[in-house]
Amino acid sequence: MAREKYRFNTPAGRVFDVVNVVLLSLLGIVALLPFVYVTAGSFATESELATRSFFVWPETFSLRAYESILTSPAFLRAMVTTILVTAVGTVIQLLLTASMAYPLSKANLPGRRVMLSLIVFTMVFSGGMIPTFLMVKDLGLLDTYWALILPMAINPFSLIIIKNFFQQLPNELEESAKIDGANELQTLWSVILPLSKPVLATFALFYAVGIWNDFMSPLLYLNDNSMWTLQMFLRQVTVATDLSIVEADPSQLPPAQGIKFAVIVVATLPILLFYPFLQKHFAKGMLIGSVKG
C-alpha cells in the first residue's frame, strides 16, 4: 500500500491523474452535449430552431412544445401505460429471476449443471425475432401487455449474477430458518431476499430501463395504437411528417422539431430521476454477485 501511494505521488503519477481527469471530463462533455442540445431545443421558439443549427441555450424560452404534449391524450395515455408496464414488469421479472436463481444456487440440486449449461447457451444463441413472435402469437399474447413482459422475463446474465450472490450467503442463515419451521419459499422471502437488496436493486434498474426503453416489442406485438407505450409514441413522433398522433389542436401546435425534443426529454427524465435512488446499491450489487461462480 505504501509503495502504491508513493508511486502515484511521483511527478509521473500526478501527470497521469491530470491527463485522466481531462480526458474523462472531455468524454463526459461530449456524451452530455446531445442531451443538452435536445433539452435546449425543446424550450426554443420556431424561428430559433429554423435558424440555429446547434445551441445549448435558447435565446427565447418557449413552453409551447411541453404544453402540447402534456395536454395530448395520446401522450398521457402512453406515459401511464409505460409507467404501469415498467412497474409490473420489473416486479415480475425480479421475482421470476430470484425464484429460479435460488434453487440453482444449491450445489446438491439434481440436474443443476445441465440447467446452468442451457442458461449459458441462451446467452450466446437465441431463437430470433420470428420464432419469438410465433411463440407469442400461439400463446395468445398479441395485443396484450403481457407480450411486453413475459418474453424477456428472465435475463440469463442477471440470473447468473443473482445466483452467485445467493451462493455467497452463509448457509447457517437458511439452516436457522428451517429449524424455526420455514420452508424453502419462506426462507427465500423472509431471509434471502431481504439480504439481497444491493443485487436486487441493481437488476431492478436494469430491468426497468430495459422495459422503459423497449420499442421493438410494442412494434411487433401491439396493433392497437391506444395501447402504445411511450417509446412507441416517441418513435412515431420522431419519424412522422405530421403531428396528428399528438391529438392536439393543429392551430396551436409548435414546430415539429420542438415537439420531438420535448418528447425525448420527458421520456428520458423519469429514468434519470430514478437512478439516484439506486446508485448506492449499483456498484456493490454488480461486484458482489460477480466475484465467483
PDB file of C-alpha atoms in Angstrom:
ATOM      1  CA  MET A   1       0.000   0.000   0.000  1.00  0.00           C
ATOM      2  CA  ALA A   2       2.797   2.401   0.902  1.00  0.00           C
ATOM      3  CA  ARG A   3       4.614   1.570  -2.338  1.00  0.00           C
ATOM      4  CA  GLU A   4       1.481   2.281  -4.406  1.00  0.00           C
ATOM      5  CA  LYS A   5       0.899   5.552  -2.577  1.00  0.00           C
ATOM      6  CA  TYR A   6       4.487   6.626  -3.198  1.00  0.00           C
ATOM      7  CA  ARG A   7       4.299   5.646  -6.858  1.00  0.00           C
ATOM      8  CA  PHE A   8       1.178   7.746  -7.549  1.00  0.00           C
ATOM      9  CA  ASN A   9       2.667  10.747  -5.706  1.00  0.00           C
ATOM     10  CA  THR A  10       5.549  10.939  -8.149  1.00  0.00           C
ATOM     11  CA  PRO A  11       5.514  13.632 -10.891  1.00  0.00           C
ATOM     12  CA  ALA A  12       4.671  10.988 -13.490  1.00  0.00           C
ATOM     13  CA  GLY A  13       1.776   9.777 -11.354  1.00  0.00           C
ATOM     14  CA  ARG A  14       0.395  13.290 -10.942  1.00  0.00           C
ATOM     15  CA  VAL A  15       0.642  13.891 -14.703  1.00  0.00           C
ATOM     16  CA  PHE A  16      -1.194  10.603 -15.251  1.00  0.00           C
ATOM     17  CA  ASP A  17      -4.004  11.723 -12.910  1.00  0.00           C
ATOM     18  CA  VAL A  18      -4.325  15.108 -14.631  1.00  0.00           C
ATOM     19  CA  VAL A  19      -4.462  13.520 -18.096  1.00  0.00           C
ATOM     20  CA  ASN A  20      -7.090  11.048 -16.882  1.00  0.00           C
ATOM     21  CA  VAL A  21      -9.252  13.815 -15.403  1.00  0.00           C
ATOM     22  CA  VAL A  22      -9.002  15.938 -18.549  1.00  0.00           C
ATOM     23  CA  LEU A  23      -9.772  13.085 -20.942  1.00  0.00           C
ATOM     24  CA  LEU A  24     -12.680  11.744 -18.881  1.00  0.00           C
ATOM     25  CA  SER A  25     -14.082  15.267 -18.493  1.00  0.00           C
ATOM     26  CA  LEU A  26     -13.930  15.793 -22.267  1.00  0.00           C
ATOM     27  CA  LEU A  27     -15.629  12.448 -22.884  1.00  0.00           C
ATOM     28  CA  GLY A  28     -18.319  13.323 -20.348  1.00  0.00           C
ATOM     29  CA  ILE A  29     -18.952  16.667 -22.064  1.00  0.00           C
ATOM     30  CA  VAL A  30     -19.157  15.011 -25.474  1.00  0.00           C
ATOM     31  CA  ALA A  31     -21.643  12.463 -24.135  1.00  0.00           C
ATOM     32  CA  LEU A  32     -23.720  15.163 -22.427  1.00  0.00           C
ATOM     33  CA  LEU A  33     -23.857  17.662 -25.299  1.00  0.00           C
ATOM     34  CA  PRO A  34     -26.565  15.869 -27.354  1.00  0.00           C
ATOM     35  CA  PHE A  35     -28.937  15.779 -24.402  1.00  0.00           C
ATOM     36  CA  VAL A  36     -28.179  19.414 -23.549  1.00  0.00           C
ATOM     37  CA  TYR A  37     -28.945  20.396 -27.154  1.00  0.00           C
ATOM     38  CA  VAL A  38     -32.191  18.413 -27.186  1.00  0.00           C
ATOM     39  CA  THR A  39     -33.238  19.985 -23.877  1.00  0.00           C
ATOM     40  CA  ALA A  40     -32.427  23.487 -25.104  1.00  0.00           C
ATOM     41  CA  GLY A  41     -34.239  22.828 -28.388  1.00  0.00           C
ATOM     42  CA  SER A  42     -37.371  21.738 -26.544  1.00  0.00           C
ATOM     43  CA  PHE A  43     -37.584  25.231 -24.999  1.00  0.00           C
ATOM     44  CA  ALA A  44     -36.692  27.130 -28.176  1.00  0.00           C
ATOM     45  CA  THR A  45     -39.002  29.033 -30.486  1.00  0.00           C
ATOM     46  CA  GLU A  46     -39.858  28.070 -34.046  1.00  0.00           C
ATOM     47  CA  SER A  47     -37.646  30.734 -35.602  1.00  0.00           C
ATOM     48  CA  GLU A  48     -34.655  29.793 -33.475  1.00  0.00           C
ATOM     49  CA  LEU A  49     -34.923  26.111 -34.351  1.00  0.00           C
ATOM     50  CA  ALA A  50     -35.078  27.060 -38.022  1.00  0.00           C
ATOM     51  CA  THR A  51     -32.104  29.442 -37.995  1.00  0.00           C
ATOM     52  CA  ARG A  52     -29.673  27.938 -35.457  1.00  0.00           C
ATOM     53  CA  SER A  53     -28.226  24.523 -36.224  1.00  0.00           C
ATOM     54  CA  PHE A  54     -26.774  23.970 -32.738  1.00  0.00           C
ATOM     55  CA  PHE A  55     -27.075  25.724 -29.398  1.00  0.00           C
ATOM     56  CA  VAL A  56     -27.008  24.851 -25.706  1.00  0.00           C
ATOM     57  CA  TRP A  57     -29.113  27.784 -24.504  1.00  0.00           C
ATOM     58  CA  PRO A  58     -32.179  29.162 -26.282  1.00  0.00           C
ATOM     59  CA  GLU A  59     -32.399  32.907 -26.887  1.00  0.00           C
ATOM     60  CA  THR A  60     -36.114  32.938 -26.058  1.00  0.00           C
ATOM     61  CA  PHE A  61     -37.758  30.347 -23.840  1.00  0.00           C
ATOM     62  CA  SER A  62     -40.986  28.786 -25.036  1.00  0.00           C
ATOM     63  CA  LEU A  63     -43.130  26.164 -23.310  1.00  0.00           C
ATOM     64  CA  ARG A  64     -45.419  25.521 -26.295  1.00  0.00           C
ATOM     65  CA  ALA A  65     -43.885  22.084 -27.001  1.00  0.00           C
ATOM     66  CA  TYR A  66     -44.421  20.902 -23.421  1.00  0.00           C
ATOM     67  CA  GLU A  67     -47.918  22.390 -23.279  1.00  0.00           C
ATOM     68  CA  SER A  68     -48.823  20.456 -26.434  1.00  0.00           C
ATOM     69  CA  ILE A  69     -47.560  17.046 -25.317  1.00  0.00           C
ATOM     70  CA  LEU A  70     -48.684  17.344 -21.687  1.00  0.00           C
ATOM     71  CA  THR A  71     -52.215  18.137 -22.840  1.00  0.00           C
ATOM     72  CA  SER A  72     -52.178  15.428 -25.504  1.00  0.00           C
ATOM     73  CA  PRO A  73     -54.424  12.455 -24.612  1.00  0.00           C
ATOM     74  CA  ALA A  74     -52.221  10.147 -26.707  1.00  0.00           C
ATOM     75  CA  PHE A  75     -49.053  11.185 -24.878  1.00  0.00           C
ATOM     76  CA  LEU A  76     -50.601  10.963 -21.401  1.00  0.00           C
ATOM     77  CA  ARG A  77     -52.061   7.553 -22.253  1.00  0.00           C
ATOM     78  CA  ALA A  78     -48.661   6.325 -23.455  1.00  0.00           C
ATOM     79  CA  MET A  79     -46.950   7.701 -20.339  1.00  0.00           C
ATOM     80  CA  VAL A  80     -49.371   5.989 -17.927  1.00  0.00           C
ATOM     81  CA  THR A  81     -49.129   2.746 -19.906  1.00  0.00           C
ATOM     82  CA  THR A  82     -45.334   2.796 -19.815  1.00  0.00           C
ATOM     83  CA  ILE A  83     -45.195   3.509 -16.075  1.00  0.00           C
ATOM     84  CA  LEU A  84     -47.588   0.654 -15.276  1.00  0.00           C
ATOM     85  CA  VAL A  85     -45.915  -1.840 -17.634  1.00  0.00           C
ATOM     86  CA  THR A  86     -42.468  -0.911 -16.288  1.00  0.00           C
ATOM     87  CA  ALA A  87     -43.528  -1.232 -12.647  1.00  0.00           C
ATOM     88  CA  VAL A  88     -45.391  -4.519 -13.064  1.00  0.00           C
ATOM     89  CA  GLY A  89     -42.803  -5.952 -15.450  1.00  0.00           C
ATOM     90  CA  THR A  90     -39.868  -5.118 -13.176  1.00  0.00           C
ATOM     91  CA  VAL A  91     -41.514  -6.777 -10.158  1.00  0.00           C
ATOM     92  CA  ILE A  92     -42.478  -9.895 -12.140  1.00  0.00           C
ATOM     93  CA  GLN A  93     -39.067 -10.223 -13.762  1.00  0.00           C
ATOM     94  CA  LEU A  94     -37.239  -9.825 -10.444  1.00  0.00           C
ATOM     95  CA  LEU A  95     -39.473 -12.390  -8.735  1.00  0.00           C
ATOM     96  CA  LEU A  96     -39.083 -14.931 -11.549  1.00  0.00           C
ATOM     97  CA  THR A  97     -35.322 -14.399 -11.760  1.00  0.00           C
ATOM     98  CA  ALA A  98     -34.846 -14.709  -7.990  1.00  0.00           C
ATOM     99  CA  SER A  99     -37.135 -17.747  -7.830  1.00  0.00           C
ATOM    100  CA  MET A 100     -35.026 -19.524 -10.446  1.00  0.00           C
ATOM    101  CA  ALA A 101     -31.666 -18.325  -9.120  1.00  0.00           C
ATOM    102  CA  TYR A 102     -32.319 -19.565  -5.573  1.00  0.00           C
ATOM    103  CA  PRO A 103     -32.598 -23.303  -6.325  1.00  0.00           C
ATOM    104  CA  LEU A 104     -29.740 -23.058  -8.836  1.00  0.00           C
ATOM    105  CA  SER A 105     -27.525 -21.689  -6.061  1.00  0.00           C
ATOM    106  CA  LYS A 106     -27.765 -25.076  -4.306  1.00  0.00           C
ATOM    107  CA  ALA A 107     -24.892 -27.385  -5.247  1.00  0.00           C
ATOM    108  CA  ASN A 108     -26.959 -30.501  -4.480  1.00  0.00           C
ATOM    109  CA  LEU A 109     -29.809 -29.630  -6.876  1.00  0.00           C
ATOM    110  CA  PRO A 110     -30.353 -32.539  -9.317  1.00  0.00           C
ATOM    111  CA  GLY A 111     -29.631 -31.523 -12.914  1.00  0.00           C
ATOM    112  CA  ARG A 112     -28.057 -28.234 -11.846  1.00  0.00           C
ATOM    113  CA  ARG A 113     -25.136 -28.424 -14.268  1.00  0.00           C
ATOM    114  CA  VAL A 114     -27.402 -29.205 -17.207  1.00  0.00           C
ATOM    115  CA  MET A 115     -29.698 -26.289 -16.403  1.00  0.00           C
ATOM    116  CA  LEU A 116     -26.789 -23.877 -15.984  1.00  0.00           C
ATOM    117  CA  SER A 117     -25.339 -25.041 -19.303  1.00  0.00           C
ATOM    118  CA  LEU A 118     -28.661 -24.395 -21.021  1.00  0.00           C
ATOM    119  CA  ILE A 119     -28.857 -20.944 -19.444  1.00  0.00           C
ATOM    120  CA  VAL A 120     -25.354 -20.047 -20.640  1.00  0.00           C
ATOM    121  CA  PHE A 121     -26.263 -21.380 -24.089  1.00  0.00           C
ATOM    122  CA  THR A 122     -29.110 -18.862 -24.330  1.00  0.00           C
ATOM    123  CA  MET A 123     -26.630 -16.051 -23.668  1.00  0.00           C
ATOM    124  CA  VAL A 124     -24.887 -16.906 -26.939  1.00  0.00           C
ATOM    125  CA  PHE A 125     -27.741 -18.222 -29.089  1.00  0.00           C
ATOM    126  CA  SER A 126     -31.379 -17.152 -29.202  1.00  0.00           C
ATOM    127  CA  GLY A 127     -34.433 -18.204 -31.179  1.00  0.00           C
ATOM    128  CA  GLY A 128     -34.587 -14.900 -33.023  1.00  0.00           C
ATOM    129  CA  MET A 129     -37.337 -12.436 -33.757  1.00  0.00           C
ATOM    130  CA  ILE A 130     -39.606 -14.593 -35.940  1.00  0.00           C
ATOM    131  CA  PRO A 131     -39.698 -17.696 -33.680  1.00  0.00           C
ATOM    132  CA  THR A 132     -40.311 -15.443 -30.676  1.00  0.00           C
ATOM    133  CA  PHE A 133     -43.158 -13.695 -32.483  1.00  0.00           C
ATOM    134  CA  LEU A 134     -44.726 -17.039 -33.451  1.00  0.00           C
ATOM    135  CA  MET A 135     -44.484 -18.246 -29.850  1.00  0.00           C
ATOM    136  CA  VAL A 136     -46.093 -15.064 -28.532  1.00  0.00           C
ATOM    137  CA  LYS A 137     -48.840 -15.401 -31.146  1.00  0.00           C
ATOM    138  CA  ASP A 138     -49.513 -19.064 -30.337  1.00  0.00           C
ATOM    139  CA  LEU A 139     -49.732 -18.228 -26.633  1.00  0.00           C
ATOM    140  CA  GLY A 140     -52.424 -15.639 -27.382  1.00  0.00           C
ATOM    141  CA  LEU A 141     -50.356 -12.729 -26.079  1.00  0.00           C
ATOM    142  CA  LEU A 142     -50.697 -10.468 -29.128  1.00  0.00           C
ATOM    143  CA  ASP A 143     -52.301  -7.120 -28.331  1.00  0.00           C
ATOM    144  CA  THR A 144     -51.757  -7.683 -24.609  1.00  0.00           C
ATOM    145  CA  TYR A 145     -49.275  -6.034 -22.275  1.00  0.00           C
ATOM    146  CA  TRP A 146     -48.016  -9.456 -21.204  1.00  0.00           C
ATOM    147  CA  ALA A 147     -46.244  -9.640 -24.563  1.00  0.00           C
ATOM    148  CA  LEU A 148     -44.024  -6.775 -23.367  1.00  0.00           C
ATOM    149  CA  ILE A 149     -43.103  -8.534 -20.104  1.00  0.00           C
ATOM    150  CA  LEU A 150     -43.065 -12.323 -20.337  1.00  0.00           C
ATOM    151  CA  PRO A 151     -40.800 -12.942 -23.395  1.00  0.00           C
ATOM    152  CA  MET A 152     -37.875 -11.289 -21.589  1.00  0.00           C
ATOM    153  CA  ALA A 153     -38.933 -12.145 -18.050  1.00  0.00           C
ATOM    154  CA  ILE A 154     -35.652 -13.863 -17.117  1.00  0.00           C
ATOM    155  CA  ASN A 155     -32.359 -12.453 -18.332  1.00  0.00           C
ATOM    156  CA  PRO A 156     -29.601 -15.134 -18.301  1.00  0.00           C
ATOM    157  CA  PHE A 157     -26.877 -12.698 -17.259  1.00  0.00           C
ATOM    158  CA  SER A 158     -28.981 -11.336 -14.388  1.00  0.00           C
ATOM    159  CA  LEU A 159     -29.881 -14.872 -13.343  1.00  0.00           C
ATOM    160  CA  ILE A 160     -26.248 -15.974 -13.080  1.00  0.00           C
ATOM    161  CA  ILE A 161     -25.159 -12.891 -11.117  1.00  0.00           C
ATOM    162  CA  ILE A 162     -28.053 -13.233  -8.649  1.00  0.00           C
ATOM    163  CA  LYS A 163     -27.336 -16.969  -8.322  1.00  0.00           C
ATOM    164  CA  ASN A 164     -23.714 -16.215  -7.470  1.00  0.00           C
ATOM    165  CA  PHE A 165     -24.853 -13.696  -4.875  1.00  0.00           C
ATOM    166  CA  PHE A 166     -27.146 -16.262  -3.243  1.00  0.00           C
ATOM    167  CA  GLN A 167     -24.262 -18.776  -3.145  1.00  0.00           C
ATOM    168  CA  GLN A 168     -22.154 -16.376  -1.077  1.00  0.00           C
ATOM    169  CA  LEU A 169     -24.723 -16.005   1.681  1.00  0.00           C
ATOM    170  CA  PRO A 170     -23.927 -18.092   4.792  1.00  0.00           C
ATOM    171  CA  ASN A 171     -25.680 -21.457   4.884  1.00  0.00           C
ATOM    172  CA  GLU A 172     -26.266 -21.006   8.619  1.00  0.00           C
ATOM    173  CA  LEU A 173     -28.949 -18.405   7.859  1.00  0.00           C
ATOM    174  CA  GLU A 174     -31.026 -20.913   5.914  1.00  0.00           C
ATOM    175  CA  GLU A 175     -30.431 -23.643   8.462  1.00  0.00           C
ATOM    176  CA  SER A 176     -31.660 -21.442  11.309  1.00  0.00           C
ATOM    177  CA  ALA A 177     -34.766 -20.530   9.287  1.00  0.00           C
ATOM    178  CA  LYS A 178     -35.516 -24.200   8.636  1.00  0.00           C
ATOM    179  CA  ILE A 179     -35.045 -25.003  12.330  1.00  0.00           C
ATOM    180  CA  ASP A 180     -37.741 -22.398  13.013  1.00  0.00           C
ATOM    181  CA  GLY A 181     -40.060 -24.291  10.646  1.00  0.00           C
ATOM    182  CA  ALA A 182     -39.680 -22.224   7.476  1.00  0.00           C
ATOM    183  CA  ASN A 183     -39.975 -23.965   4.118  1.00  0.00           C
ATOM    184  CA  GLU A 184     -37.957 -23.051   1.025  1.00  0.00           C
ATOM    185  CA  LEU A 185     -40.308 -20.298  -0.150  1.00  0.00           C
ATOM    186  CA  GLN A 186     -40.484 -18.761   3.309  1.00  0.00           C
ATOM    187  CA  THR A 187     -36.703 -18.898   3.588  1.00  0.00           C
ATOM    188  CA  LEU A 188     -36.318 -17.178   0.223  1.00  0.00           C
ATOM    189  CA  TRP A 189     -38.868 -14.485   1.014  1.00  0.00           C
ATOM    190  CA  SER A 190     -38.008 -13.799   4.664  1.00  0.00           C
ATOM    191  CA  VAL A 191     -34.249 -14.423   4.800  1.00  0.00           C
ATOM    192  CA  ILE A 192     -32.594 -14.428   1.369  1.00  0.00           C
ATOM    193  CA  LEU A 193     -34.359 -11.555  -0.402  1.00  0.00           C
ATOM    194  CA  PRO A 194     -34.011  -9.017   2.461  1.00  0.00           C
ATOM    195  CA  LEU A 195     -30.251  -9.710   2.472  1.00  0.00           C
ATOM    196  CA  SER A 196     -30.058  -9.320  -1.307  1.00  0.00           C
ATOM    197  CA  LYS A 197     -31.174  -5.705  -1.615  1.00  0.00           C
ATOM    198  CA  PRO A 198     -27.973  -4.476  -3.357  1.00  0.00           C
ATOM    199  CA  VAL A 199     -28.063  -7.024  -6.173  1.00  0.00           C
ATOM    200  CA  LEU A 200     -31.866  -6.866  -6.499  1.00  0.00           C
ATOM    201  CA  ALA A 201     -31.791  -3.057  -6.693  1.00  0.00           C
ATOM    202  CA  THR A 202     -29.107  -3.245  -9.373  1.00  0.00           C
ATOM    203  CA  PHE A 203     -31.048  -5.567 -11.612  1.00  0.00           C
ATOM    204  CA  ALA A 204     -34.319  -3.807 -10.854  1.00  0.00           C
ATOM    205  CA  LEU A 205     -32.706  -0.799 -12.531  1.00  0.00           C
ATOM    206  CA  PHE A 206     -31.550  -2.933 -15.475  1.00  0.00           C
ATOM    207  CA  TYR A 207     -34.991  -4.475 -15.929  1.00  0.00           C
ATOM    208  CA  ALA A 208     -36.799  -1.144 -15.545  1.00  0.00           C
ATOM    209  CA  VAL A 209     -34.576   0.625 -18.076  1.00  0.00           C
ATOM    210  CA  GLY A 210     -34.934  -2.273 -20.497  1.00  0.00           C
ATOM    211  CA  ILE A 211     -38.743  -2.225 -20.336  1.00  0.00           C
ATOM    212  CA  TRP A 212     -38.937   1.573 -20.384  1.00  0.00           C
ATOM    213  CA  ASN A 213     -36.725   1.896 -23.483  1.00  0.00           C
ATOM    214  CA  ASP A 214     -38.171  -1.075 -25.366  1.00  0.00           C
ATOM    215  CA  PHE A 215     -39.944  -0.098 -28.573  1.00  0.00           C
ATOM    216  CA  MET A 216     -39.386  -3.277 -30.594  1.00  0.00           C
ATOM    217  CA  SER A 217     -41.806  -5.360 -28.514  1.00  0.00           C
ATOM    218  CA  PRO A 218     -44.708  -2.877 -28.841  1.00  0.00           C
ATOM    219  CA  LEU A 219     -43.925  -2.544 -32.527  1.00  0.00           C
ATOM    220  CA  LEU A 220     -44.160  -6.306 -33.021  1.00  0.00           C
ATOM    221  CA  TYR A 221     -46.917  -7.294 -30.624  1.00  0.00           C
ATOM    222  CA  LEU A 222     -49.281  -4.318 -30.297  1.00  0.00           C
ATOM    223  CA  ASN A 223     -51.515  -3.469 -33.260  1.00  0.00           C
ATOM    224  CA  ASP A 224     -53.802  -1.129 -31.322  1.00  0.00           C
ATOM    225  CA  ASN A 225     -52.263   2.350 -31.129  1.00  0.00           C
ATOM    226  CA  SER A 226     -54.291   3.080 -27.995  1.00  0.00           C
ATOM    227  CA  MET A 227     -52.018   0.555 -26.233  1.00  0.00           C
ATOM    228  CA  TRP A 228     -48.779   2.169 -27.366  1.00  0.00           C
ATOM    229  CA  THR A 229     -46.040   2.762 -24.825  1.00  0.00           C
ATOM    230  CA  LEU A 230     -44.029   5.962 -24.530  1.00  0.00           C
ATOM    231  CA  GLN A 231     -41.168   4.685 -26.682  1.00  0.00           C
ATOM    232  CA  MET A 232     -43.591   3.726 -29.429  1.00  0.00           C
ATOM    233  CA  PHE A 233     -45.160   7.172 -29.208  1.00  0.00           C
ATOM    234  CA  LEU A 234     -41.679   8.711 -29.366  1.00  0.00           C
ATOM    235  CA  ARG A 235     -40.802   6.629 -32.397  1.00  0.00           C
ATOM    236  CA  GLN A 236     -43.936   7.685 -34.237  1.00  0.00           C
ATOM    237  CA  VAL A 237     -43.372  11.351 -33.377  1.00  0.00           C
ATOM    238  CA  THR A 238     -39.731  11.386 -34.492  1.00  0.00           C
ATOM    239  CA  VAL A 239     -40.433   9.709 -37.852  1.00  0.00           C
ATOM    240  CA  ALA A 240     -43.790  11.366 -38.598  1.00  0.00           C
ATOM    241  CA  THR A 241     -44.135  14.067 -41.239  1.00  0.00           C
ATOM    242  CA  ASP A 242     -47.178  15.474 -39.437  1.00  0.00           C
ATOM    243  CA  LEU A 243     -48.132  15.637 -35.773  1.00  0.00           C
ATOM    244  CA  SER A 244     -51.618  14.169 -35.902  1.00  0.00           C
ATOM    245  CA  ILE A 245     -50.521  11.489 -33.448  1.00  0.00           C
ATOM    246  CA  VAL A 246     -50.249  14.152 -30.732  1.00  0.00           C
ATOM    247  CA  GLU A 247     -54.030  14.616 -30.920  1.00  0.00           C
ATOM    248  CA  ALA A 248     -53.806  18.330 -30.237  1.00  0.00           C
ATOM    249  CA  ASP A 249     -55.299  21.366 -31.929  1.00  0.00           C
ATOM    250  CA  PRO A 250     -53.307  21.801 -35.193  1.00  0.00           C
ATOM    251  CA  SER A 251     -53.587  25.587 -34.957  1.00  0.00           C
ATOM    252  CA  GLN A 252     -51.850  25.514 -31.581  1.00  0.00           C
ATOM    253  CA  LEU A 253     -49.056  23.090 -32.402  1.00  0.00           C
ATOM    254  CA  PRO A 254     -45.453  24.261 -32.009  1.00  0.00           C
ATOM    255  CA  PRO A 255     -42.826  23.297 -34.632  1.00  0.00           C
ATOM    256  CA  ALA A 256     -42.460  19.573 -35.201  1.00  0.00           C
ATOM    257  CA  GLN A 257     -38.832  19.621 -34.079  1.00  0.00           C
ATOM    258  CA  GLY A 258     -39.758  21.229 -30.767  1.00  0.00           C
ATOM    259  CA  ILE A 259     -42.318  18.503 -30.022  1.00  0.00           C
ATOM    260  CA  LYS A 260     -39.790  15.795 -30.876  1.00  0.00           C
ATOM    261  CA  PHE A 261     -37.246  17.324 -28.499  1.00  0.00           C
ATOM    262  CA  ALA A 262     -39.820  17.734 -25.721  1.00  0.00           C
ATOM    263  CA  VAL A 263     -40.992  14.121 -26.015  1.00  0.00           C
ATOM    264  CA  ILE A 264     -37.372  12.893 -25.867  1.00  0.00           C
ATOM    265  CA  VAL A 265     -36.722  14.925 -22.714  1.00  0.00           C
ATOM    266  CA  VAL A 266     -39.892  13.755 -20.973  1.00  0.00           C
ATOM    267  CA  ALA A 267     -39.224  10.134 -21.968  1.00  0.00           C
ATOM    268  CA  THR A 268     -35.671  10.290 -20.579  1.00  0.00           C
ATOM    269  CA  LEU A 269     -36.321  12.248 -17.392  1.00  0.00           C
ATOM    270  CA  PRO A 270     -38.040   9.540 -15.259  1.00  0.00           C
ATOM    271  CA  ILE A 271     -35.110   7.129 -15.596  1.00  0.00           C
ATOM    272  CA  LEU A 272     -32.644   9.918 -14.768  1.00  0.00           C
ATOM    273  CA  LEU A 273     -34.643  10.721 -11.636  1.00  0.00           C
ATOM    274  CA  PHE A 274     -34.991   7.048 -10.703  1.00  0.00           C
ATOM    275  CA  TYR A 275     -31.276   6.209 -10.903  1.00  0.00           C
ATOM    276  CA  PRO A 276     -30.010   8.250  -7.885  1.00  0.00           C
ATOM    277  CA  PHE A 277     -32.234   6.241  -5.526  1.00  0.00           C
ATOM    278  CA  LEU A 278     -30.478   3.010  -6.584  1.00  0.00           C
ATOM    279  CA  GLN A 279     -26.989   4.388  -7.160  1.00  0.00           C
ATOM    280  CA  LYS A 280     -25.712   3.430  -3.701  1.00  0.00           C
ATOM    281  CA  HIS A 281     -26.596  -0.227  -4.415  1.00  0.00           C
ATOM    282  CA  PHE A 282     -25.413  -0.273  -8.027  1.00  0.00           C
ATOM    283  CA  ALA A 283     -21.640  -0.839  -7.766  1.00  0.00           C
ATOM    284  CA  LYS A 284     -21.964  -3.079  -4.702  1.00  0.00           C
ATOM    285  CA  GLY A 285     -24.591  -5.287  -6.320  1.00  0.00           C
ATOM    286  CA  MET A 286     -22.596  -5.754  -9.521  1.00  0.00           C
ATOM    287  CA  LEU A 287     -19.346  -6.603  -7.727  1.00  0.00           C
ATOM    288  CA  ILE A 288     -20.727  -8.910  -5.031  1.00  0.00           C
ATOM    289  CA  GLY A 289     -22.535 -11.216  -7.419  1.00  0.00           C
ATOM    290  CA  SER A 290     -19.751 -11.477  -9.984  1.00  0.00           C
ATOM    291  CA  VAL A 291     -16.804 -12.492  -7.776  1.00  0.00           C
ATOM    292  CA  LYS A 292     -17.187 -16.235  -8.094  1.00  0.00           C
ATOM    293  CA  GLY A 293     -19.498 -18.810  -9.693  1.00  0.00           C
TER     294      GLY A 293
END
